[in-house]
Short mmCIF file of C-alpha atoms in Angstrom, two decimals:
data_model
loop_
_atom_site.label_atom_id
_atom_site.label_comp_id
_atom_site.label_asym_id
_atom_site.label_seq_id
_atom_site.Cartn_x
_atom_site.Cartn_y
_atom_site.Cartn_z
CA MET A 1 115.49 -1.97 30.10
CA PRO A 2 115.32 -0.52 26.64
CA GLU A 3 116.54 -2.44 23.65
CA GLN A 4 120.28 -3.42 23.47
CA PRO A 5 121.84 -0.32 21.64
CA SER A 6 124.21 -1.22 18.75
CA GLY A 7 126.99 0.52 16.98
CA ALA A 8 130.33 2.05 17.91
CA GLN A 9 128.46 5.28 19.22
CA ALA A 10 126.33 3.45 21.50
CA THR A 11 128.87 1.31 23.05
CA GLY A 12 130.83 4.49 23.78
CA VAL A 13 127.71 5.85 25.68
CA ASP A 14 127.40 2.78 27.56
CA ALA A 15 131.00 2.85 28.73
CA THR A 16 130.91 6.33 30.02
CA GLU A 17 127.51 5.58 31.60
CA SER A 18 128.95 2.30 33.53
CA PHE A 19 131.98 4.41 34.51
CA GLY A 20 129.48 7.15 35.92
CA ARG A 21 127.70 4.37 37.69
CA GLY A 22 130.90 2.99 39.19
CA ARG A 23 131.74 6.40 40.52
CA LEU A 24 128.43 6.34 42.49
CA PHE A 25 129.88 3.36 44.50
CA LEU A 26 133.04 5.22 45.29
CA PRO A 27 131.71 6.62 48.72
CA LEU A 28 130.52 3.17 49.56
CA LEU A 29 133.90 1.79 48.83
CA VAL A 30 135.58 4.46 51.06
CA PHE A 31 133.21 3.69 53.69
CA ALA A 32 133.70 0.00 53.55
CA VAL A 33 137.51 0.49 53.84
CA ILE A 34 137.00 2.86 56.70
CA ALA A 35 134.60 0.31 58.46
CA VAL A 36 137.15 -2.55 57.97
CA VAL A 37 140.06 -0.67 59.34
CA GLY A 38 137.96 0.52 62.25
CA PHE A 39 136.72 -2.83 62.88
CA ILE A 40 140.29 -4.17 63.07
CA GLY A 41 141.42 -1.26 65.09
CA PHE A 42 138.81 -1.09 67.72
CA TYR A 43 137.32 -4.41 68.07
CA LEU A 44 139.76 -7.18 67.14
CA GLY A 45 142.21 -7.68 70.12
CA ASP A 46 142.92 -5.42 73.06
CA ARG A 47 144.85 -2.55 71.99
CA LYS A 48 146.29 -2.12 75.53
CA GLN A 49 147.60 -5.72 75.29
CA LEU A 50 150.97 -5.25 73.63
CA PRO A 51 152.54 -8.56 72.39
CA SER A 52 155.26 -9.49 74.78
CA ALA A 53 158.77 -9.51 73.47
CA LEU A 54 159.60 -12.00 76.30
CA LEU A 55 157.21 -14.86 75.29
CA ASP A 56 159.16 -18.05 74.99
CA LYS A 57 162.25 -16.48 76.45
CA PRO A 58 163.85 -17.23 79.61
CA PHE A 59 162.79 -15.33 82.63
CA PRO A 60 165.65 -12.77 83.20
CA GLU A 61 168.42 -13.22 85.87
CA PHE A 62 167.76 -11.35 88.90
CA ARG A 63 168.76 -11.10 92.54
CA ALA A 64 166.20 -9.25 94.73
CA ARG A 65 165.35 -9.10 98.49
CA ILE A 66 162.52 -11.33 99.55
CA LEU A 67 159.70 -9.24 101.11
CA ASP A 68 159.29 -10.01 104.82
CA SER A 69 155.66 -10.44 104.23
CA GLN A 70 154.91 -11.40 107.96
CA ALA A 71 156.74 -8.48 109.24
CA THR A 72 158.88 -10.77 111.56
CA GLY A 73 161.76 -8.56 111.29
CA GLY A 74 163.97 -11.62 110.64
CA PRO A 75 167.23 -11.41 108.52
CA GLU A 76 167.38 -10.32 105.13
CA ARG A 77 166.79 -13.03 102.48
CA PHE A 78 167.38 -12.84 98.69
CA ALA A 79 165.82 -14.59 95.82
CA THR A 80 167.34 -15.35 92.25
CA ARG A 81 166.07 -16.75 89.20
CA ALA A 82 167.11 -20.23 90.48
CA ASP A 83 164.21 -20.11 93.16
CA LEU A 84 161.74 -20.06 90.39
CA LEU A 85 162.87 -23.13 88.56
CA GLY A 86 161.90 -26.72 88.88
CA ARG A 87 158.07 -26.10 89.07
CA ILE A 88 155.43 -24.37 87.13
CA VAL A 89 154.88 -20.97 88.73
CA LEU A 90 152.85 -17.88 88.20
CA VAL A 91 154.74 -14.69 88.64
CA ASN A 92 152.49 -11.88 89.60
CA VAL A 93 153.64 -8.16 89.42
CA TRP A 94 151.61 -6.13 92.00
CA ALA A 95 151.65 -3.14 94.24
CA THR A 96 149.47 -1.56 96.86
CA TRP A 97 148.94 1.58 94.74
CA CYS A 98 147.42 -0.53 92.00
CA PRO A 99 143.57 -0.87 92.39
CA THR A 100 143.38 -3.64 89.72
CA CYS A 101 145.72 -5.72 91.93
CA ARG A 102 143.23 -5.44 94.70
CA ALA A 103 140.50 -6.70 92.22
CA GLU A 104 142.32 -9.64 91.06
CA HIS A 105 143.66 -10.73 94.55
CA ASN A 106 140.60 -12.97 95.31
CA GLU A 107 140.98 -14.66 92.01
CA LEU A 108 144.67 -15.32 92.71
CA ALA A 109 143.73 -16.74 96.22
CA ARG A 110 141.13 -19.04 94.67
CA ILE A 111 143.74 -20.37 92.02
CA ALA A 112 146.37 -20.78 94.74
CA GLU A 113 144.01 -22.54 97.13
CA SER A 114 141.93 -24.63 94.65
CA TYR A 115 144.56 -25.69 92.04
CA GLY A 116 147.81 -25.37 94.08
CA LEU A 117 149.53 -23.17 91.68
CA PRO A 118 152.35 -21.57 93.23
CA ILE A 119 152.26 -17.74 92.89
CA ILE A 120 155.24 -15.54 93.26
CA GLY A 121 154.72 -11.79 93.94
CA VAL A 122 156.94 -9.11 92.60
CA ASN A 123 156.14 -6.10 94.78
CA TYR A 124 156.74 -3.48 92.11
CA LYS A 125 157.74 -0.01 93.06
CA ASP A 126 156.19 -0.09 96.39
CA ARG A 127 157.07 0.26 99.88
CA PRO A 128 157.63 -2.95 101.92
CA GLU A 129 155.75 -1.71 104.98
CA LEU A 130 152.58 -0.77 102.96
CA ALA A 131 152.93 -4.18 101.26
CA GLN A 132 152.97 -5.87 104.67
CA GLN A 133 149.90 -4.04 105.90
CA TRP A 134 148.20 -4.85 102.43
CA LEU A 135 148.91 -8.72 102.86
CA ALA A 136 147.83 -8.60 106.44
CA ARG A 137 144.56 -7.04 105.63
CA TYR A 138 143.82 -9.01 102.34
CA GLY A 139 145.47 -12.32 102.95
CA ASP A 140 148.53 -13.70 101.35
CA PRO A 141 148.08 -16.51 98.83
CA TYR A 142 151.67 -16.05 97.51
CA ASP A 143 154.68 -18.50 97.84
CA PHE A 144 156.74 -15.40 98.48
CA HIS A 145 157.32 -12.02 97.23
CA ILE A 146 160.38 -10.29 95.98
CA GLU A 147 160.92 -6.47 96.27
CA ASP A 148 161.38 -4.26 93.18
CA LEU A 149 161.62 -1.12 94.85
CA ASP A 150 162.84 0.98 91.81
CA GLY A 151 161.13 -0.99 89.09
CA GLN A 152 164.37 -2.30 87.51
CA LEU A 153 163.25 -5.94 87.49
CA GLY A 154 160.03 -4.59 86.05
CA ILE A 155 162.09 -3.19 83.10
CA GLU A 156 163.88 -6.43 82.72
CA LEU A 157 160.41 -7.97 82.38
CA GLY A 158 159.04 -5.39 80.11
CA VAL A 159 156.42 -4.33 82.62
CA TYR A 160 154.56 -1.28 81.86
CA GLY A 161 151.74 -1.29 84.37
CA ALA A 162 150.78 -3.55 87.23
CA PRO A 163 149.35 -6.03 87.43
CA GLU A 164 151.07 -8.30 85.10
CA SER A 165 151.47 -12.01 85.34
CA PHE A 166 153.93 -14.53 83.74
CA LEU A 167 153.52 -18.09 83.60
CA LEU A 168 156.66 -20.01 83.81
CA ASN A 169 157.49 -23.62 82.99
CA ALA A 170 159.77 -25.61 85.06
CA GLU A 171 162.75 -24.51 83.06
CA GLY A 172 161.95 -20.86 83.76
CA ARG A 173 160.68 -20.08 80.43
CA ILE A 174 157.98 -17.59 79.92
CA VAL A 175 154.96 -19.45 78.27
CA TYR A 176 152.28 -16.92 78.77
CA LYS A 177 152.12 -13.17 79.84
CA ARG A 178 149.10 -11.23 80.93
CA VAL A 179 148.78 -7.52 81.10
CA GLY A 180 145.94 -6.64 83.47
CA ASP A 181 144.05 -8.51 85.93
CA ILE A 182 143.69 -12.41 86.37
CA ASN A 183 139.93 -13.01 86.36
CA PRO A 184 137.91 -16.14 86.02
CA ARG A 185 137.73 -15.64 82.31
CA ILE A 186 141.48 -15.46 81.98
CA TRP A 187 141.85 -18.49 84.31
CA GLN A 188 139.36 -20.50 82.25
CA ASN A 189 140.43 -19.50 78.61
CA GLU A 190 144.25 -18.85 79.11
CA LEU A 191 145.85 -20.34 82.11
CA LEU A 192 143.88 -23.51 82.60
CA PRO A 193 144.44 -24.83 78.93
CA ARG A 194 148.09 -24.04 79.18
CA LEU A 195 148.53 -25.63 82.61
CA THR A 196 146.64 -28.76 81.21
CA ALA A 197 148.94 -28.79 78.21
CA MET A 198 152.00 -28.53 80.37
CA GLU A 199 150.57 -31.42 82.40
CA PHE A 200 150.46 -29.52 85.62
CA PHE A 201 147.63 -31.53 86.89
CA ASN A 202 149.32 -34.85 86.27
CA ARG A 203 152.23 -34.41 88.58
CA MET B 1 133.75 20.85 53.07
CA ARG B 2 137.51 20.48 53.27
CA CYS B 3 137.51 18.29 50.19
CA ALA B 4 135.77 21.15 48.21
CA VAL B 5 138.58 23.45 49.42
CA PHE B 6 141.07 20.94 48.25
CA PHE B 7 139.66 20.45 44.86
CA ARG B 8 139.48 24.14 44.53
CA ALA B 9 143.07 24.56 45.51
CA SER B 10 144.16 21.98 43.01
CA ARG B 11 142.78 24.11 40.31
CA SER B 12 144.56 27.24 41.45
CA LEU B 13 147.92 25.62 42.63
CA GLY B 14 148.24 23.01 39.95
CA VAL B 15 149.81 19.58 40.37
CA PHE B 16 153.22 20.76 41.81
CA GLY B 17 151.59 23.21 44.18
CA ILE B 18 149.67 20.28 45.71
CA LEU B 19 152.61 18.05 45.80
CA TYR B 20 154.55 20.73 47.68
CA LEU B 21 151.79 21.05 50.22
CA LEU B 22 151.65 17.35 50.70
CA VAL B 23 155.21 16.98 50.92
CA SER B 24 155.55 19.73 53.57
CA ALA B 25 152.67 18.41 55.65
CA VAL B 26 154.24 14.94 55.79
CA GLY B 27 157.55 16.72 56.91
CA GLY B 28 155.68 18.38 59.71
CA LEU B 29 154.25 15.07 60.86
CA VAL B 30 157.85 13.50 60.99
CA SER B 31 159.21 16.25 63.02
CA LEU B 32 156.44 16.22 65.63
CA PRO B 33 157.82 13.56 68.11
CA VAL B 34 161.09 15.62 68.38
CA MET B 35 159.18 18.81 69.23
CA ALA B 36 157.02 16.82 71.91
CA ALA B 37 160.10 16.65 74.34
CA SER B 38 158.99 18.53 77.38
CA THR B 39 159.73 16.81 80.60
CA VAL B 40 162.93 17.79 82.46
CA ASP B 41 165.03 15.41 84.64
CA THR B 42 168.14 16.30 86.37
CA PHE B 43 170.75 14.09 85.29
CA SER B 44 174.49 14.50 85.27
CA PHE B 45 176.16 13.02 82.12
CA VAL B 46 179.63 11.39 82.22
CA ALA B 47 180.57 12.30 78.76
CA PRO B 48 179.93 15.48 76.84
CA ASP B 49 178.16 13.92 74.03
CA HIS B 50 175.91 11.73 76.35
CA GLU B 51 173.34 14.71 76.90
CA GLU B 52 172.68 15.09 73.05
CA ARG B 53 172.63 11.24 72.71
CA TYR B 54 170.20 10.96 75.63
CA ARG B 55 167.86 13.57 74.14
CA GLY B 56 167.93 11.78 70.85
CA LEU B 57 167.22 8.33 72.41
CA ILE B 58 164.37 9.45 74.61
CA ALA B 59 162.71 11.15 71.73
CA GLU B 60 162.61 8.06 69.61
CA ILE B 61 161.52 5.74 72.23
CA ARG B 62 157.84 5.25 72.63
CA CYS B 63 156.14 5.17 76.05
CA PRO B 64 154.51 1.69 76.35
CA LYS B 65 151.85 2.99 78.81
CA CYS B 66 150.55 6.07 76.97
CA GLN B 67 151.06 4.58 73.44
CA ASN B 68 151.14 7.77 71.39
CA VAL B 69 154.04 9.70 73.24
CA ASN B 70 157.70 9.36 73.27
CA ILE B 71 159.26 8.77 76.83
CA ALA B 72 160.76 12.37 76.55
CA GLY B 73 157.06 13.79 76.40
CA SER B 74 155.43 11.53 78.96
CA ASP B 75 154.74 12.04 82.58
CA ALA B 76 153.82 8.41 83.22
CA PRO B 77 155.99 6.63 85.81
CA ILE B 78 157.05 3.86 83.45
CA ALA B 79 158.31 6.63 80.98
CA LYS B 80 160.41 8.12 83.90
CA ASP B 81 161.94 4.69 84.76
CA LEU B 82 162.73 4.17 81.16
CA ARG B 83 164.48 7.50 80.97
CA VAL B 84 166.43 6.50 84.02
CA THR B 85 167.39 3.17 82.44
CA VAL B 86 168.42 5.00 79.13
CA HIS B 87 170.61 7.26 81.25
CA ARG B 88 172.15 4.25 83.25
CA LEU B 89 172.88 2.41 80.00
CA LEU B 90 174.39 5.39 78.47
CA SER B 91 176.66 5.75 81.56
CA ASP B 92 177.44 2.05 81.40
CA GLY B 93 179.01 2.79 77.80
CA MET B 94 176.28 1.20 75.62
CA SER B 95 175.99 2.46 72.05
CA ASP B 96 172.72 4.07 70.90
CA GLN B 97 171.96 0.97 69.12
CA GLU B 98 172.65 -1.36 72.06
CA ILE B 99 170.27 0.61 74.16
CA LEU B 100 167.43 0.39 71.61
CA ASP B 101 168.20 -3.29 71.22
CA PHE B 102 167.93 -3.62 74.96
CA LEU B 103 164.66 -2.08 75.12
CA GLN B 104 163.33 -3.85 72.11
CA ALA B 105 164.23 -7.03 73.72
CA ARG B 106 162.18 -6.31 76.66
CA TYR B 107 159.22 -4.25 75.39
CA GLY B 108 159.14 -5.34 71.84
CA ASP B 109 159.11 -3.43 68.41
CA PHE B 110 156.25 -1.22 69.90
CA VAL B 111 158.76 0.94 71.85
CA LEU B 112 160.73 2.02 68.80
CA TYR B 113 159.26 4.91 66.79
CA ASP B 114 161.38 3.62 64.05
CA PRO B 115 160.26 -0.20 63.72
CA PRO B 116 162.49 -2.59 61.85
CA MET B 117 161.28 -3.72 58.50
CA ARG B 118 159.87 -7.38 59.03
CA SER B 119 156.81 -9.39 57.68
CA ASN B 120 154.67 -8.34 60.35
CA THR B 121 155.61 -4.56 59.99
CA LEU B 122 155.63 -4.47 56.25
CA VAL B 123 152.12 -3.00 56.24
CA LEU B 124 153.33 -0.26 58.48
CA TRP B 125 156.14 0.46 56.12
CA LEU B 126 154.20 0.28 52.73
CA MET B 127 151.17 2.09 53.88
CA PRO B 128 152.42 5.71 53.45
CA LEU B 129 154.04 4.79 50.15
CA LEU B 130 150.55 3.44 48.98
CA GLY B 131 148.77 6.42 50.27
CA PHE B 132 151.23 8.70 48.47
CA VAL B 133 150.99 6.86 45.07
CA LEU B 134 147.12 6.95 45.49
CA VAL B 135 147.09 10.72 46.14
CA ILE B 136 149.53 11.51 43.31
CA GLY B 137 147.16 9.33 41.14
CA ILE B 138 144.18 11.13 42.00
CA VAL B 139 145.82 14.58 41.55
CA LEU B 140 147.16 13.75 38.18
CA ARG B 141 143.80 12.58 36.98
CA MET B 142 142.20 15.74 38.23
CA ALA B 143 144.68 17.82 36.57
CA ARG B 144 144.25 16.08 33.36
CA ARG B 145 140.56 16.34 33.21
CA VAL B 146 140.47 20.15 32.14
CA PRO B 147 136.85 21.26 31.62
CA GLN B 148 136.44 21.03 27.95
CA ALA B 149 134.81 23.67 25.68
CA SER B 150 131.91 22.06 24.26
CA GLU B 151 130.75 22.43 20.64
CA LEU B 152 128.02 24.93 20.08
CA SER B 153 125.20 23.85 17.84
CA ALA B 154 124.89 26.21 14.83
CA ASP B 155 121.62 27.38 16.13
CA ASP B 156 123.27 28.33 19.51
CA ALA B 157 126.32 30.04 17.97
CA LEU B 158 123.91 32.29 15.95
CA LYS B 159 122.16 33.19 19.26
CA LEU B 160 125.50 33.79 21.07
CA GLN B 161 126.63 35.97 18.19
CA GLY B 162 123.38 38.09 18.44
CA LEU B 163 123.85 38.46 22.15
CA LEU B 164 127.55 39.58 21.73
CA ASP B 165 126.78 42.11 18.92
CA ARG B 166 123.89 43.48 21.11
CA SER B 167 126.02 43.89 24.07
CA ALA B 168 128.79 45.42 22.11
CA LEU B 169 126.37 47.91 20.70
CA GLY B 170 124.97 48.62 24.17
CA ASP B 171 128.51 49.21 25.48
CA ARG B 172 129.02 51.69 22.74
CA SER B 173 125.86 53.48 23.56
CA THR B 174 126.69 53.67 27.18
CA THR B 175 130.03 55.05 26.66
CA GLU B 176 128.63 57.59 24.12
CA ASN B 177 126.06 58.69 26.89
CA ASN B 178 128.66 59.05 29.41
CA THR B 179 130.98 61.20 27.37
#
């Protein structure tokens, strides 16, 4: 660096020079802003995972036919919200037309088998006979299924794509919602800690 | 490239021209969701004003599955279900606001193209304003920085005068030659 310039004129030159140098960093600054926005937008959180409006809300009232999952041809039975109360349950919205539901099926079976978590199926916009065939082929780890032929219960639940799962406490309040498949990672990181906190394993 | 065009345009249009362009561009964006309405369902409406209200509602409800389309313009099954729901709620005699509240309670702020102003949506609301102020600031600064005529040194002034004189002479000689 040359000697420190002195006098009014010299400082004037200095000021414009530093201003000019500042402008050099403008593209870098713009890039940094774009990078930060992009990082937030693309990497932090799943954009498909909308925050549920129903978290901490009571599961909606409903009355729906119970799927005759064994195809016994027995009398029609109906379920209401009261049938979900009194115990911790996982409500799983599924359909035979949904490949991801097939993908999560084994994990649901494992959870029901190994941990005794009752799972209640909502057969969403499906045909009962297809659901019966599907369950006969892949097994039925569910407690029971309710039919949602026209998707109206789905709308009450804010469902926008199967599979979706709701963890309810004994009072029927939604404590956790998952859009997408239940997989070992979700079980380990999301469901298991919540079940532990709700003292599911102490009962 | 586009930037260069913008800067050049700013010189020829002036500040107000640029502002006009910006405002009309923003206006165009706002009217887009309304124009996107395309799918046709066959519904019968109980009251004469229901059809118009129905069209207005499905244009401002966002499809939760496809994320960037309203439920009027989406072919997704959930969008159809929501259209059916809107029609049902209309027929039940709900007001527009009650219908929007119904969907918001189930699908969250996300389904509304016109989200309420809250602490977590504040950024959403302030961003356009911030951008607008920023752009106006930049345009104003650019407009103020008119290229300054720099002072000629005495030496250069003399040289310039010489050149001008010579060209004036040259001009006269060429015109004389032509006539």
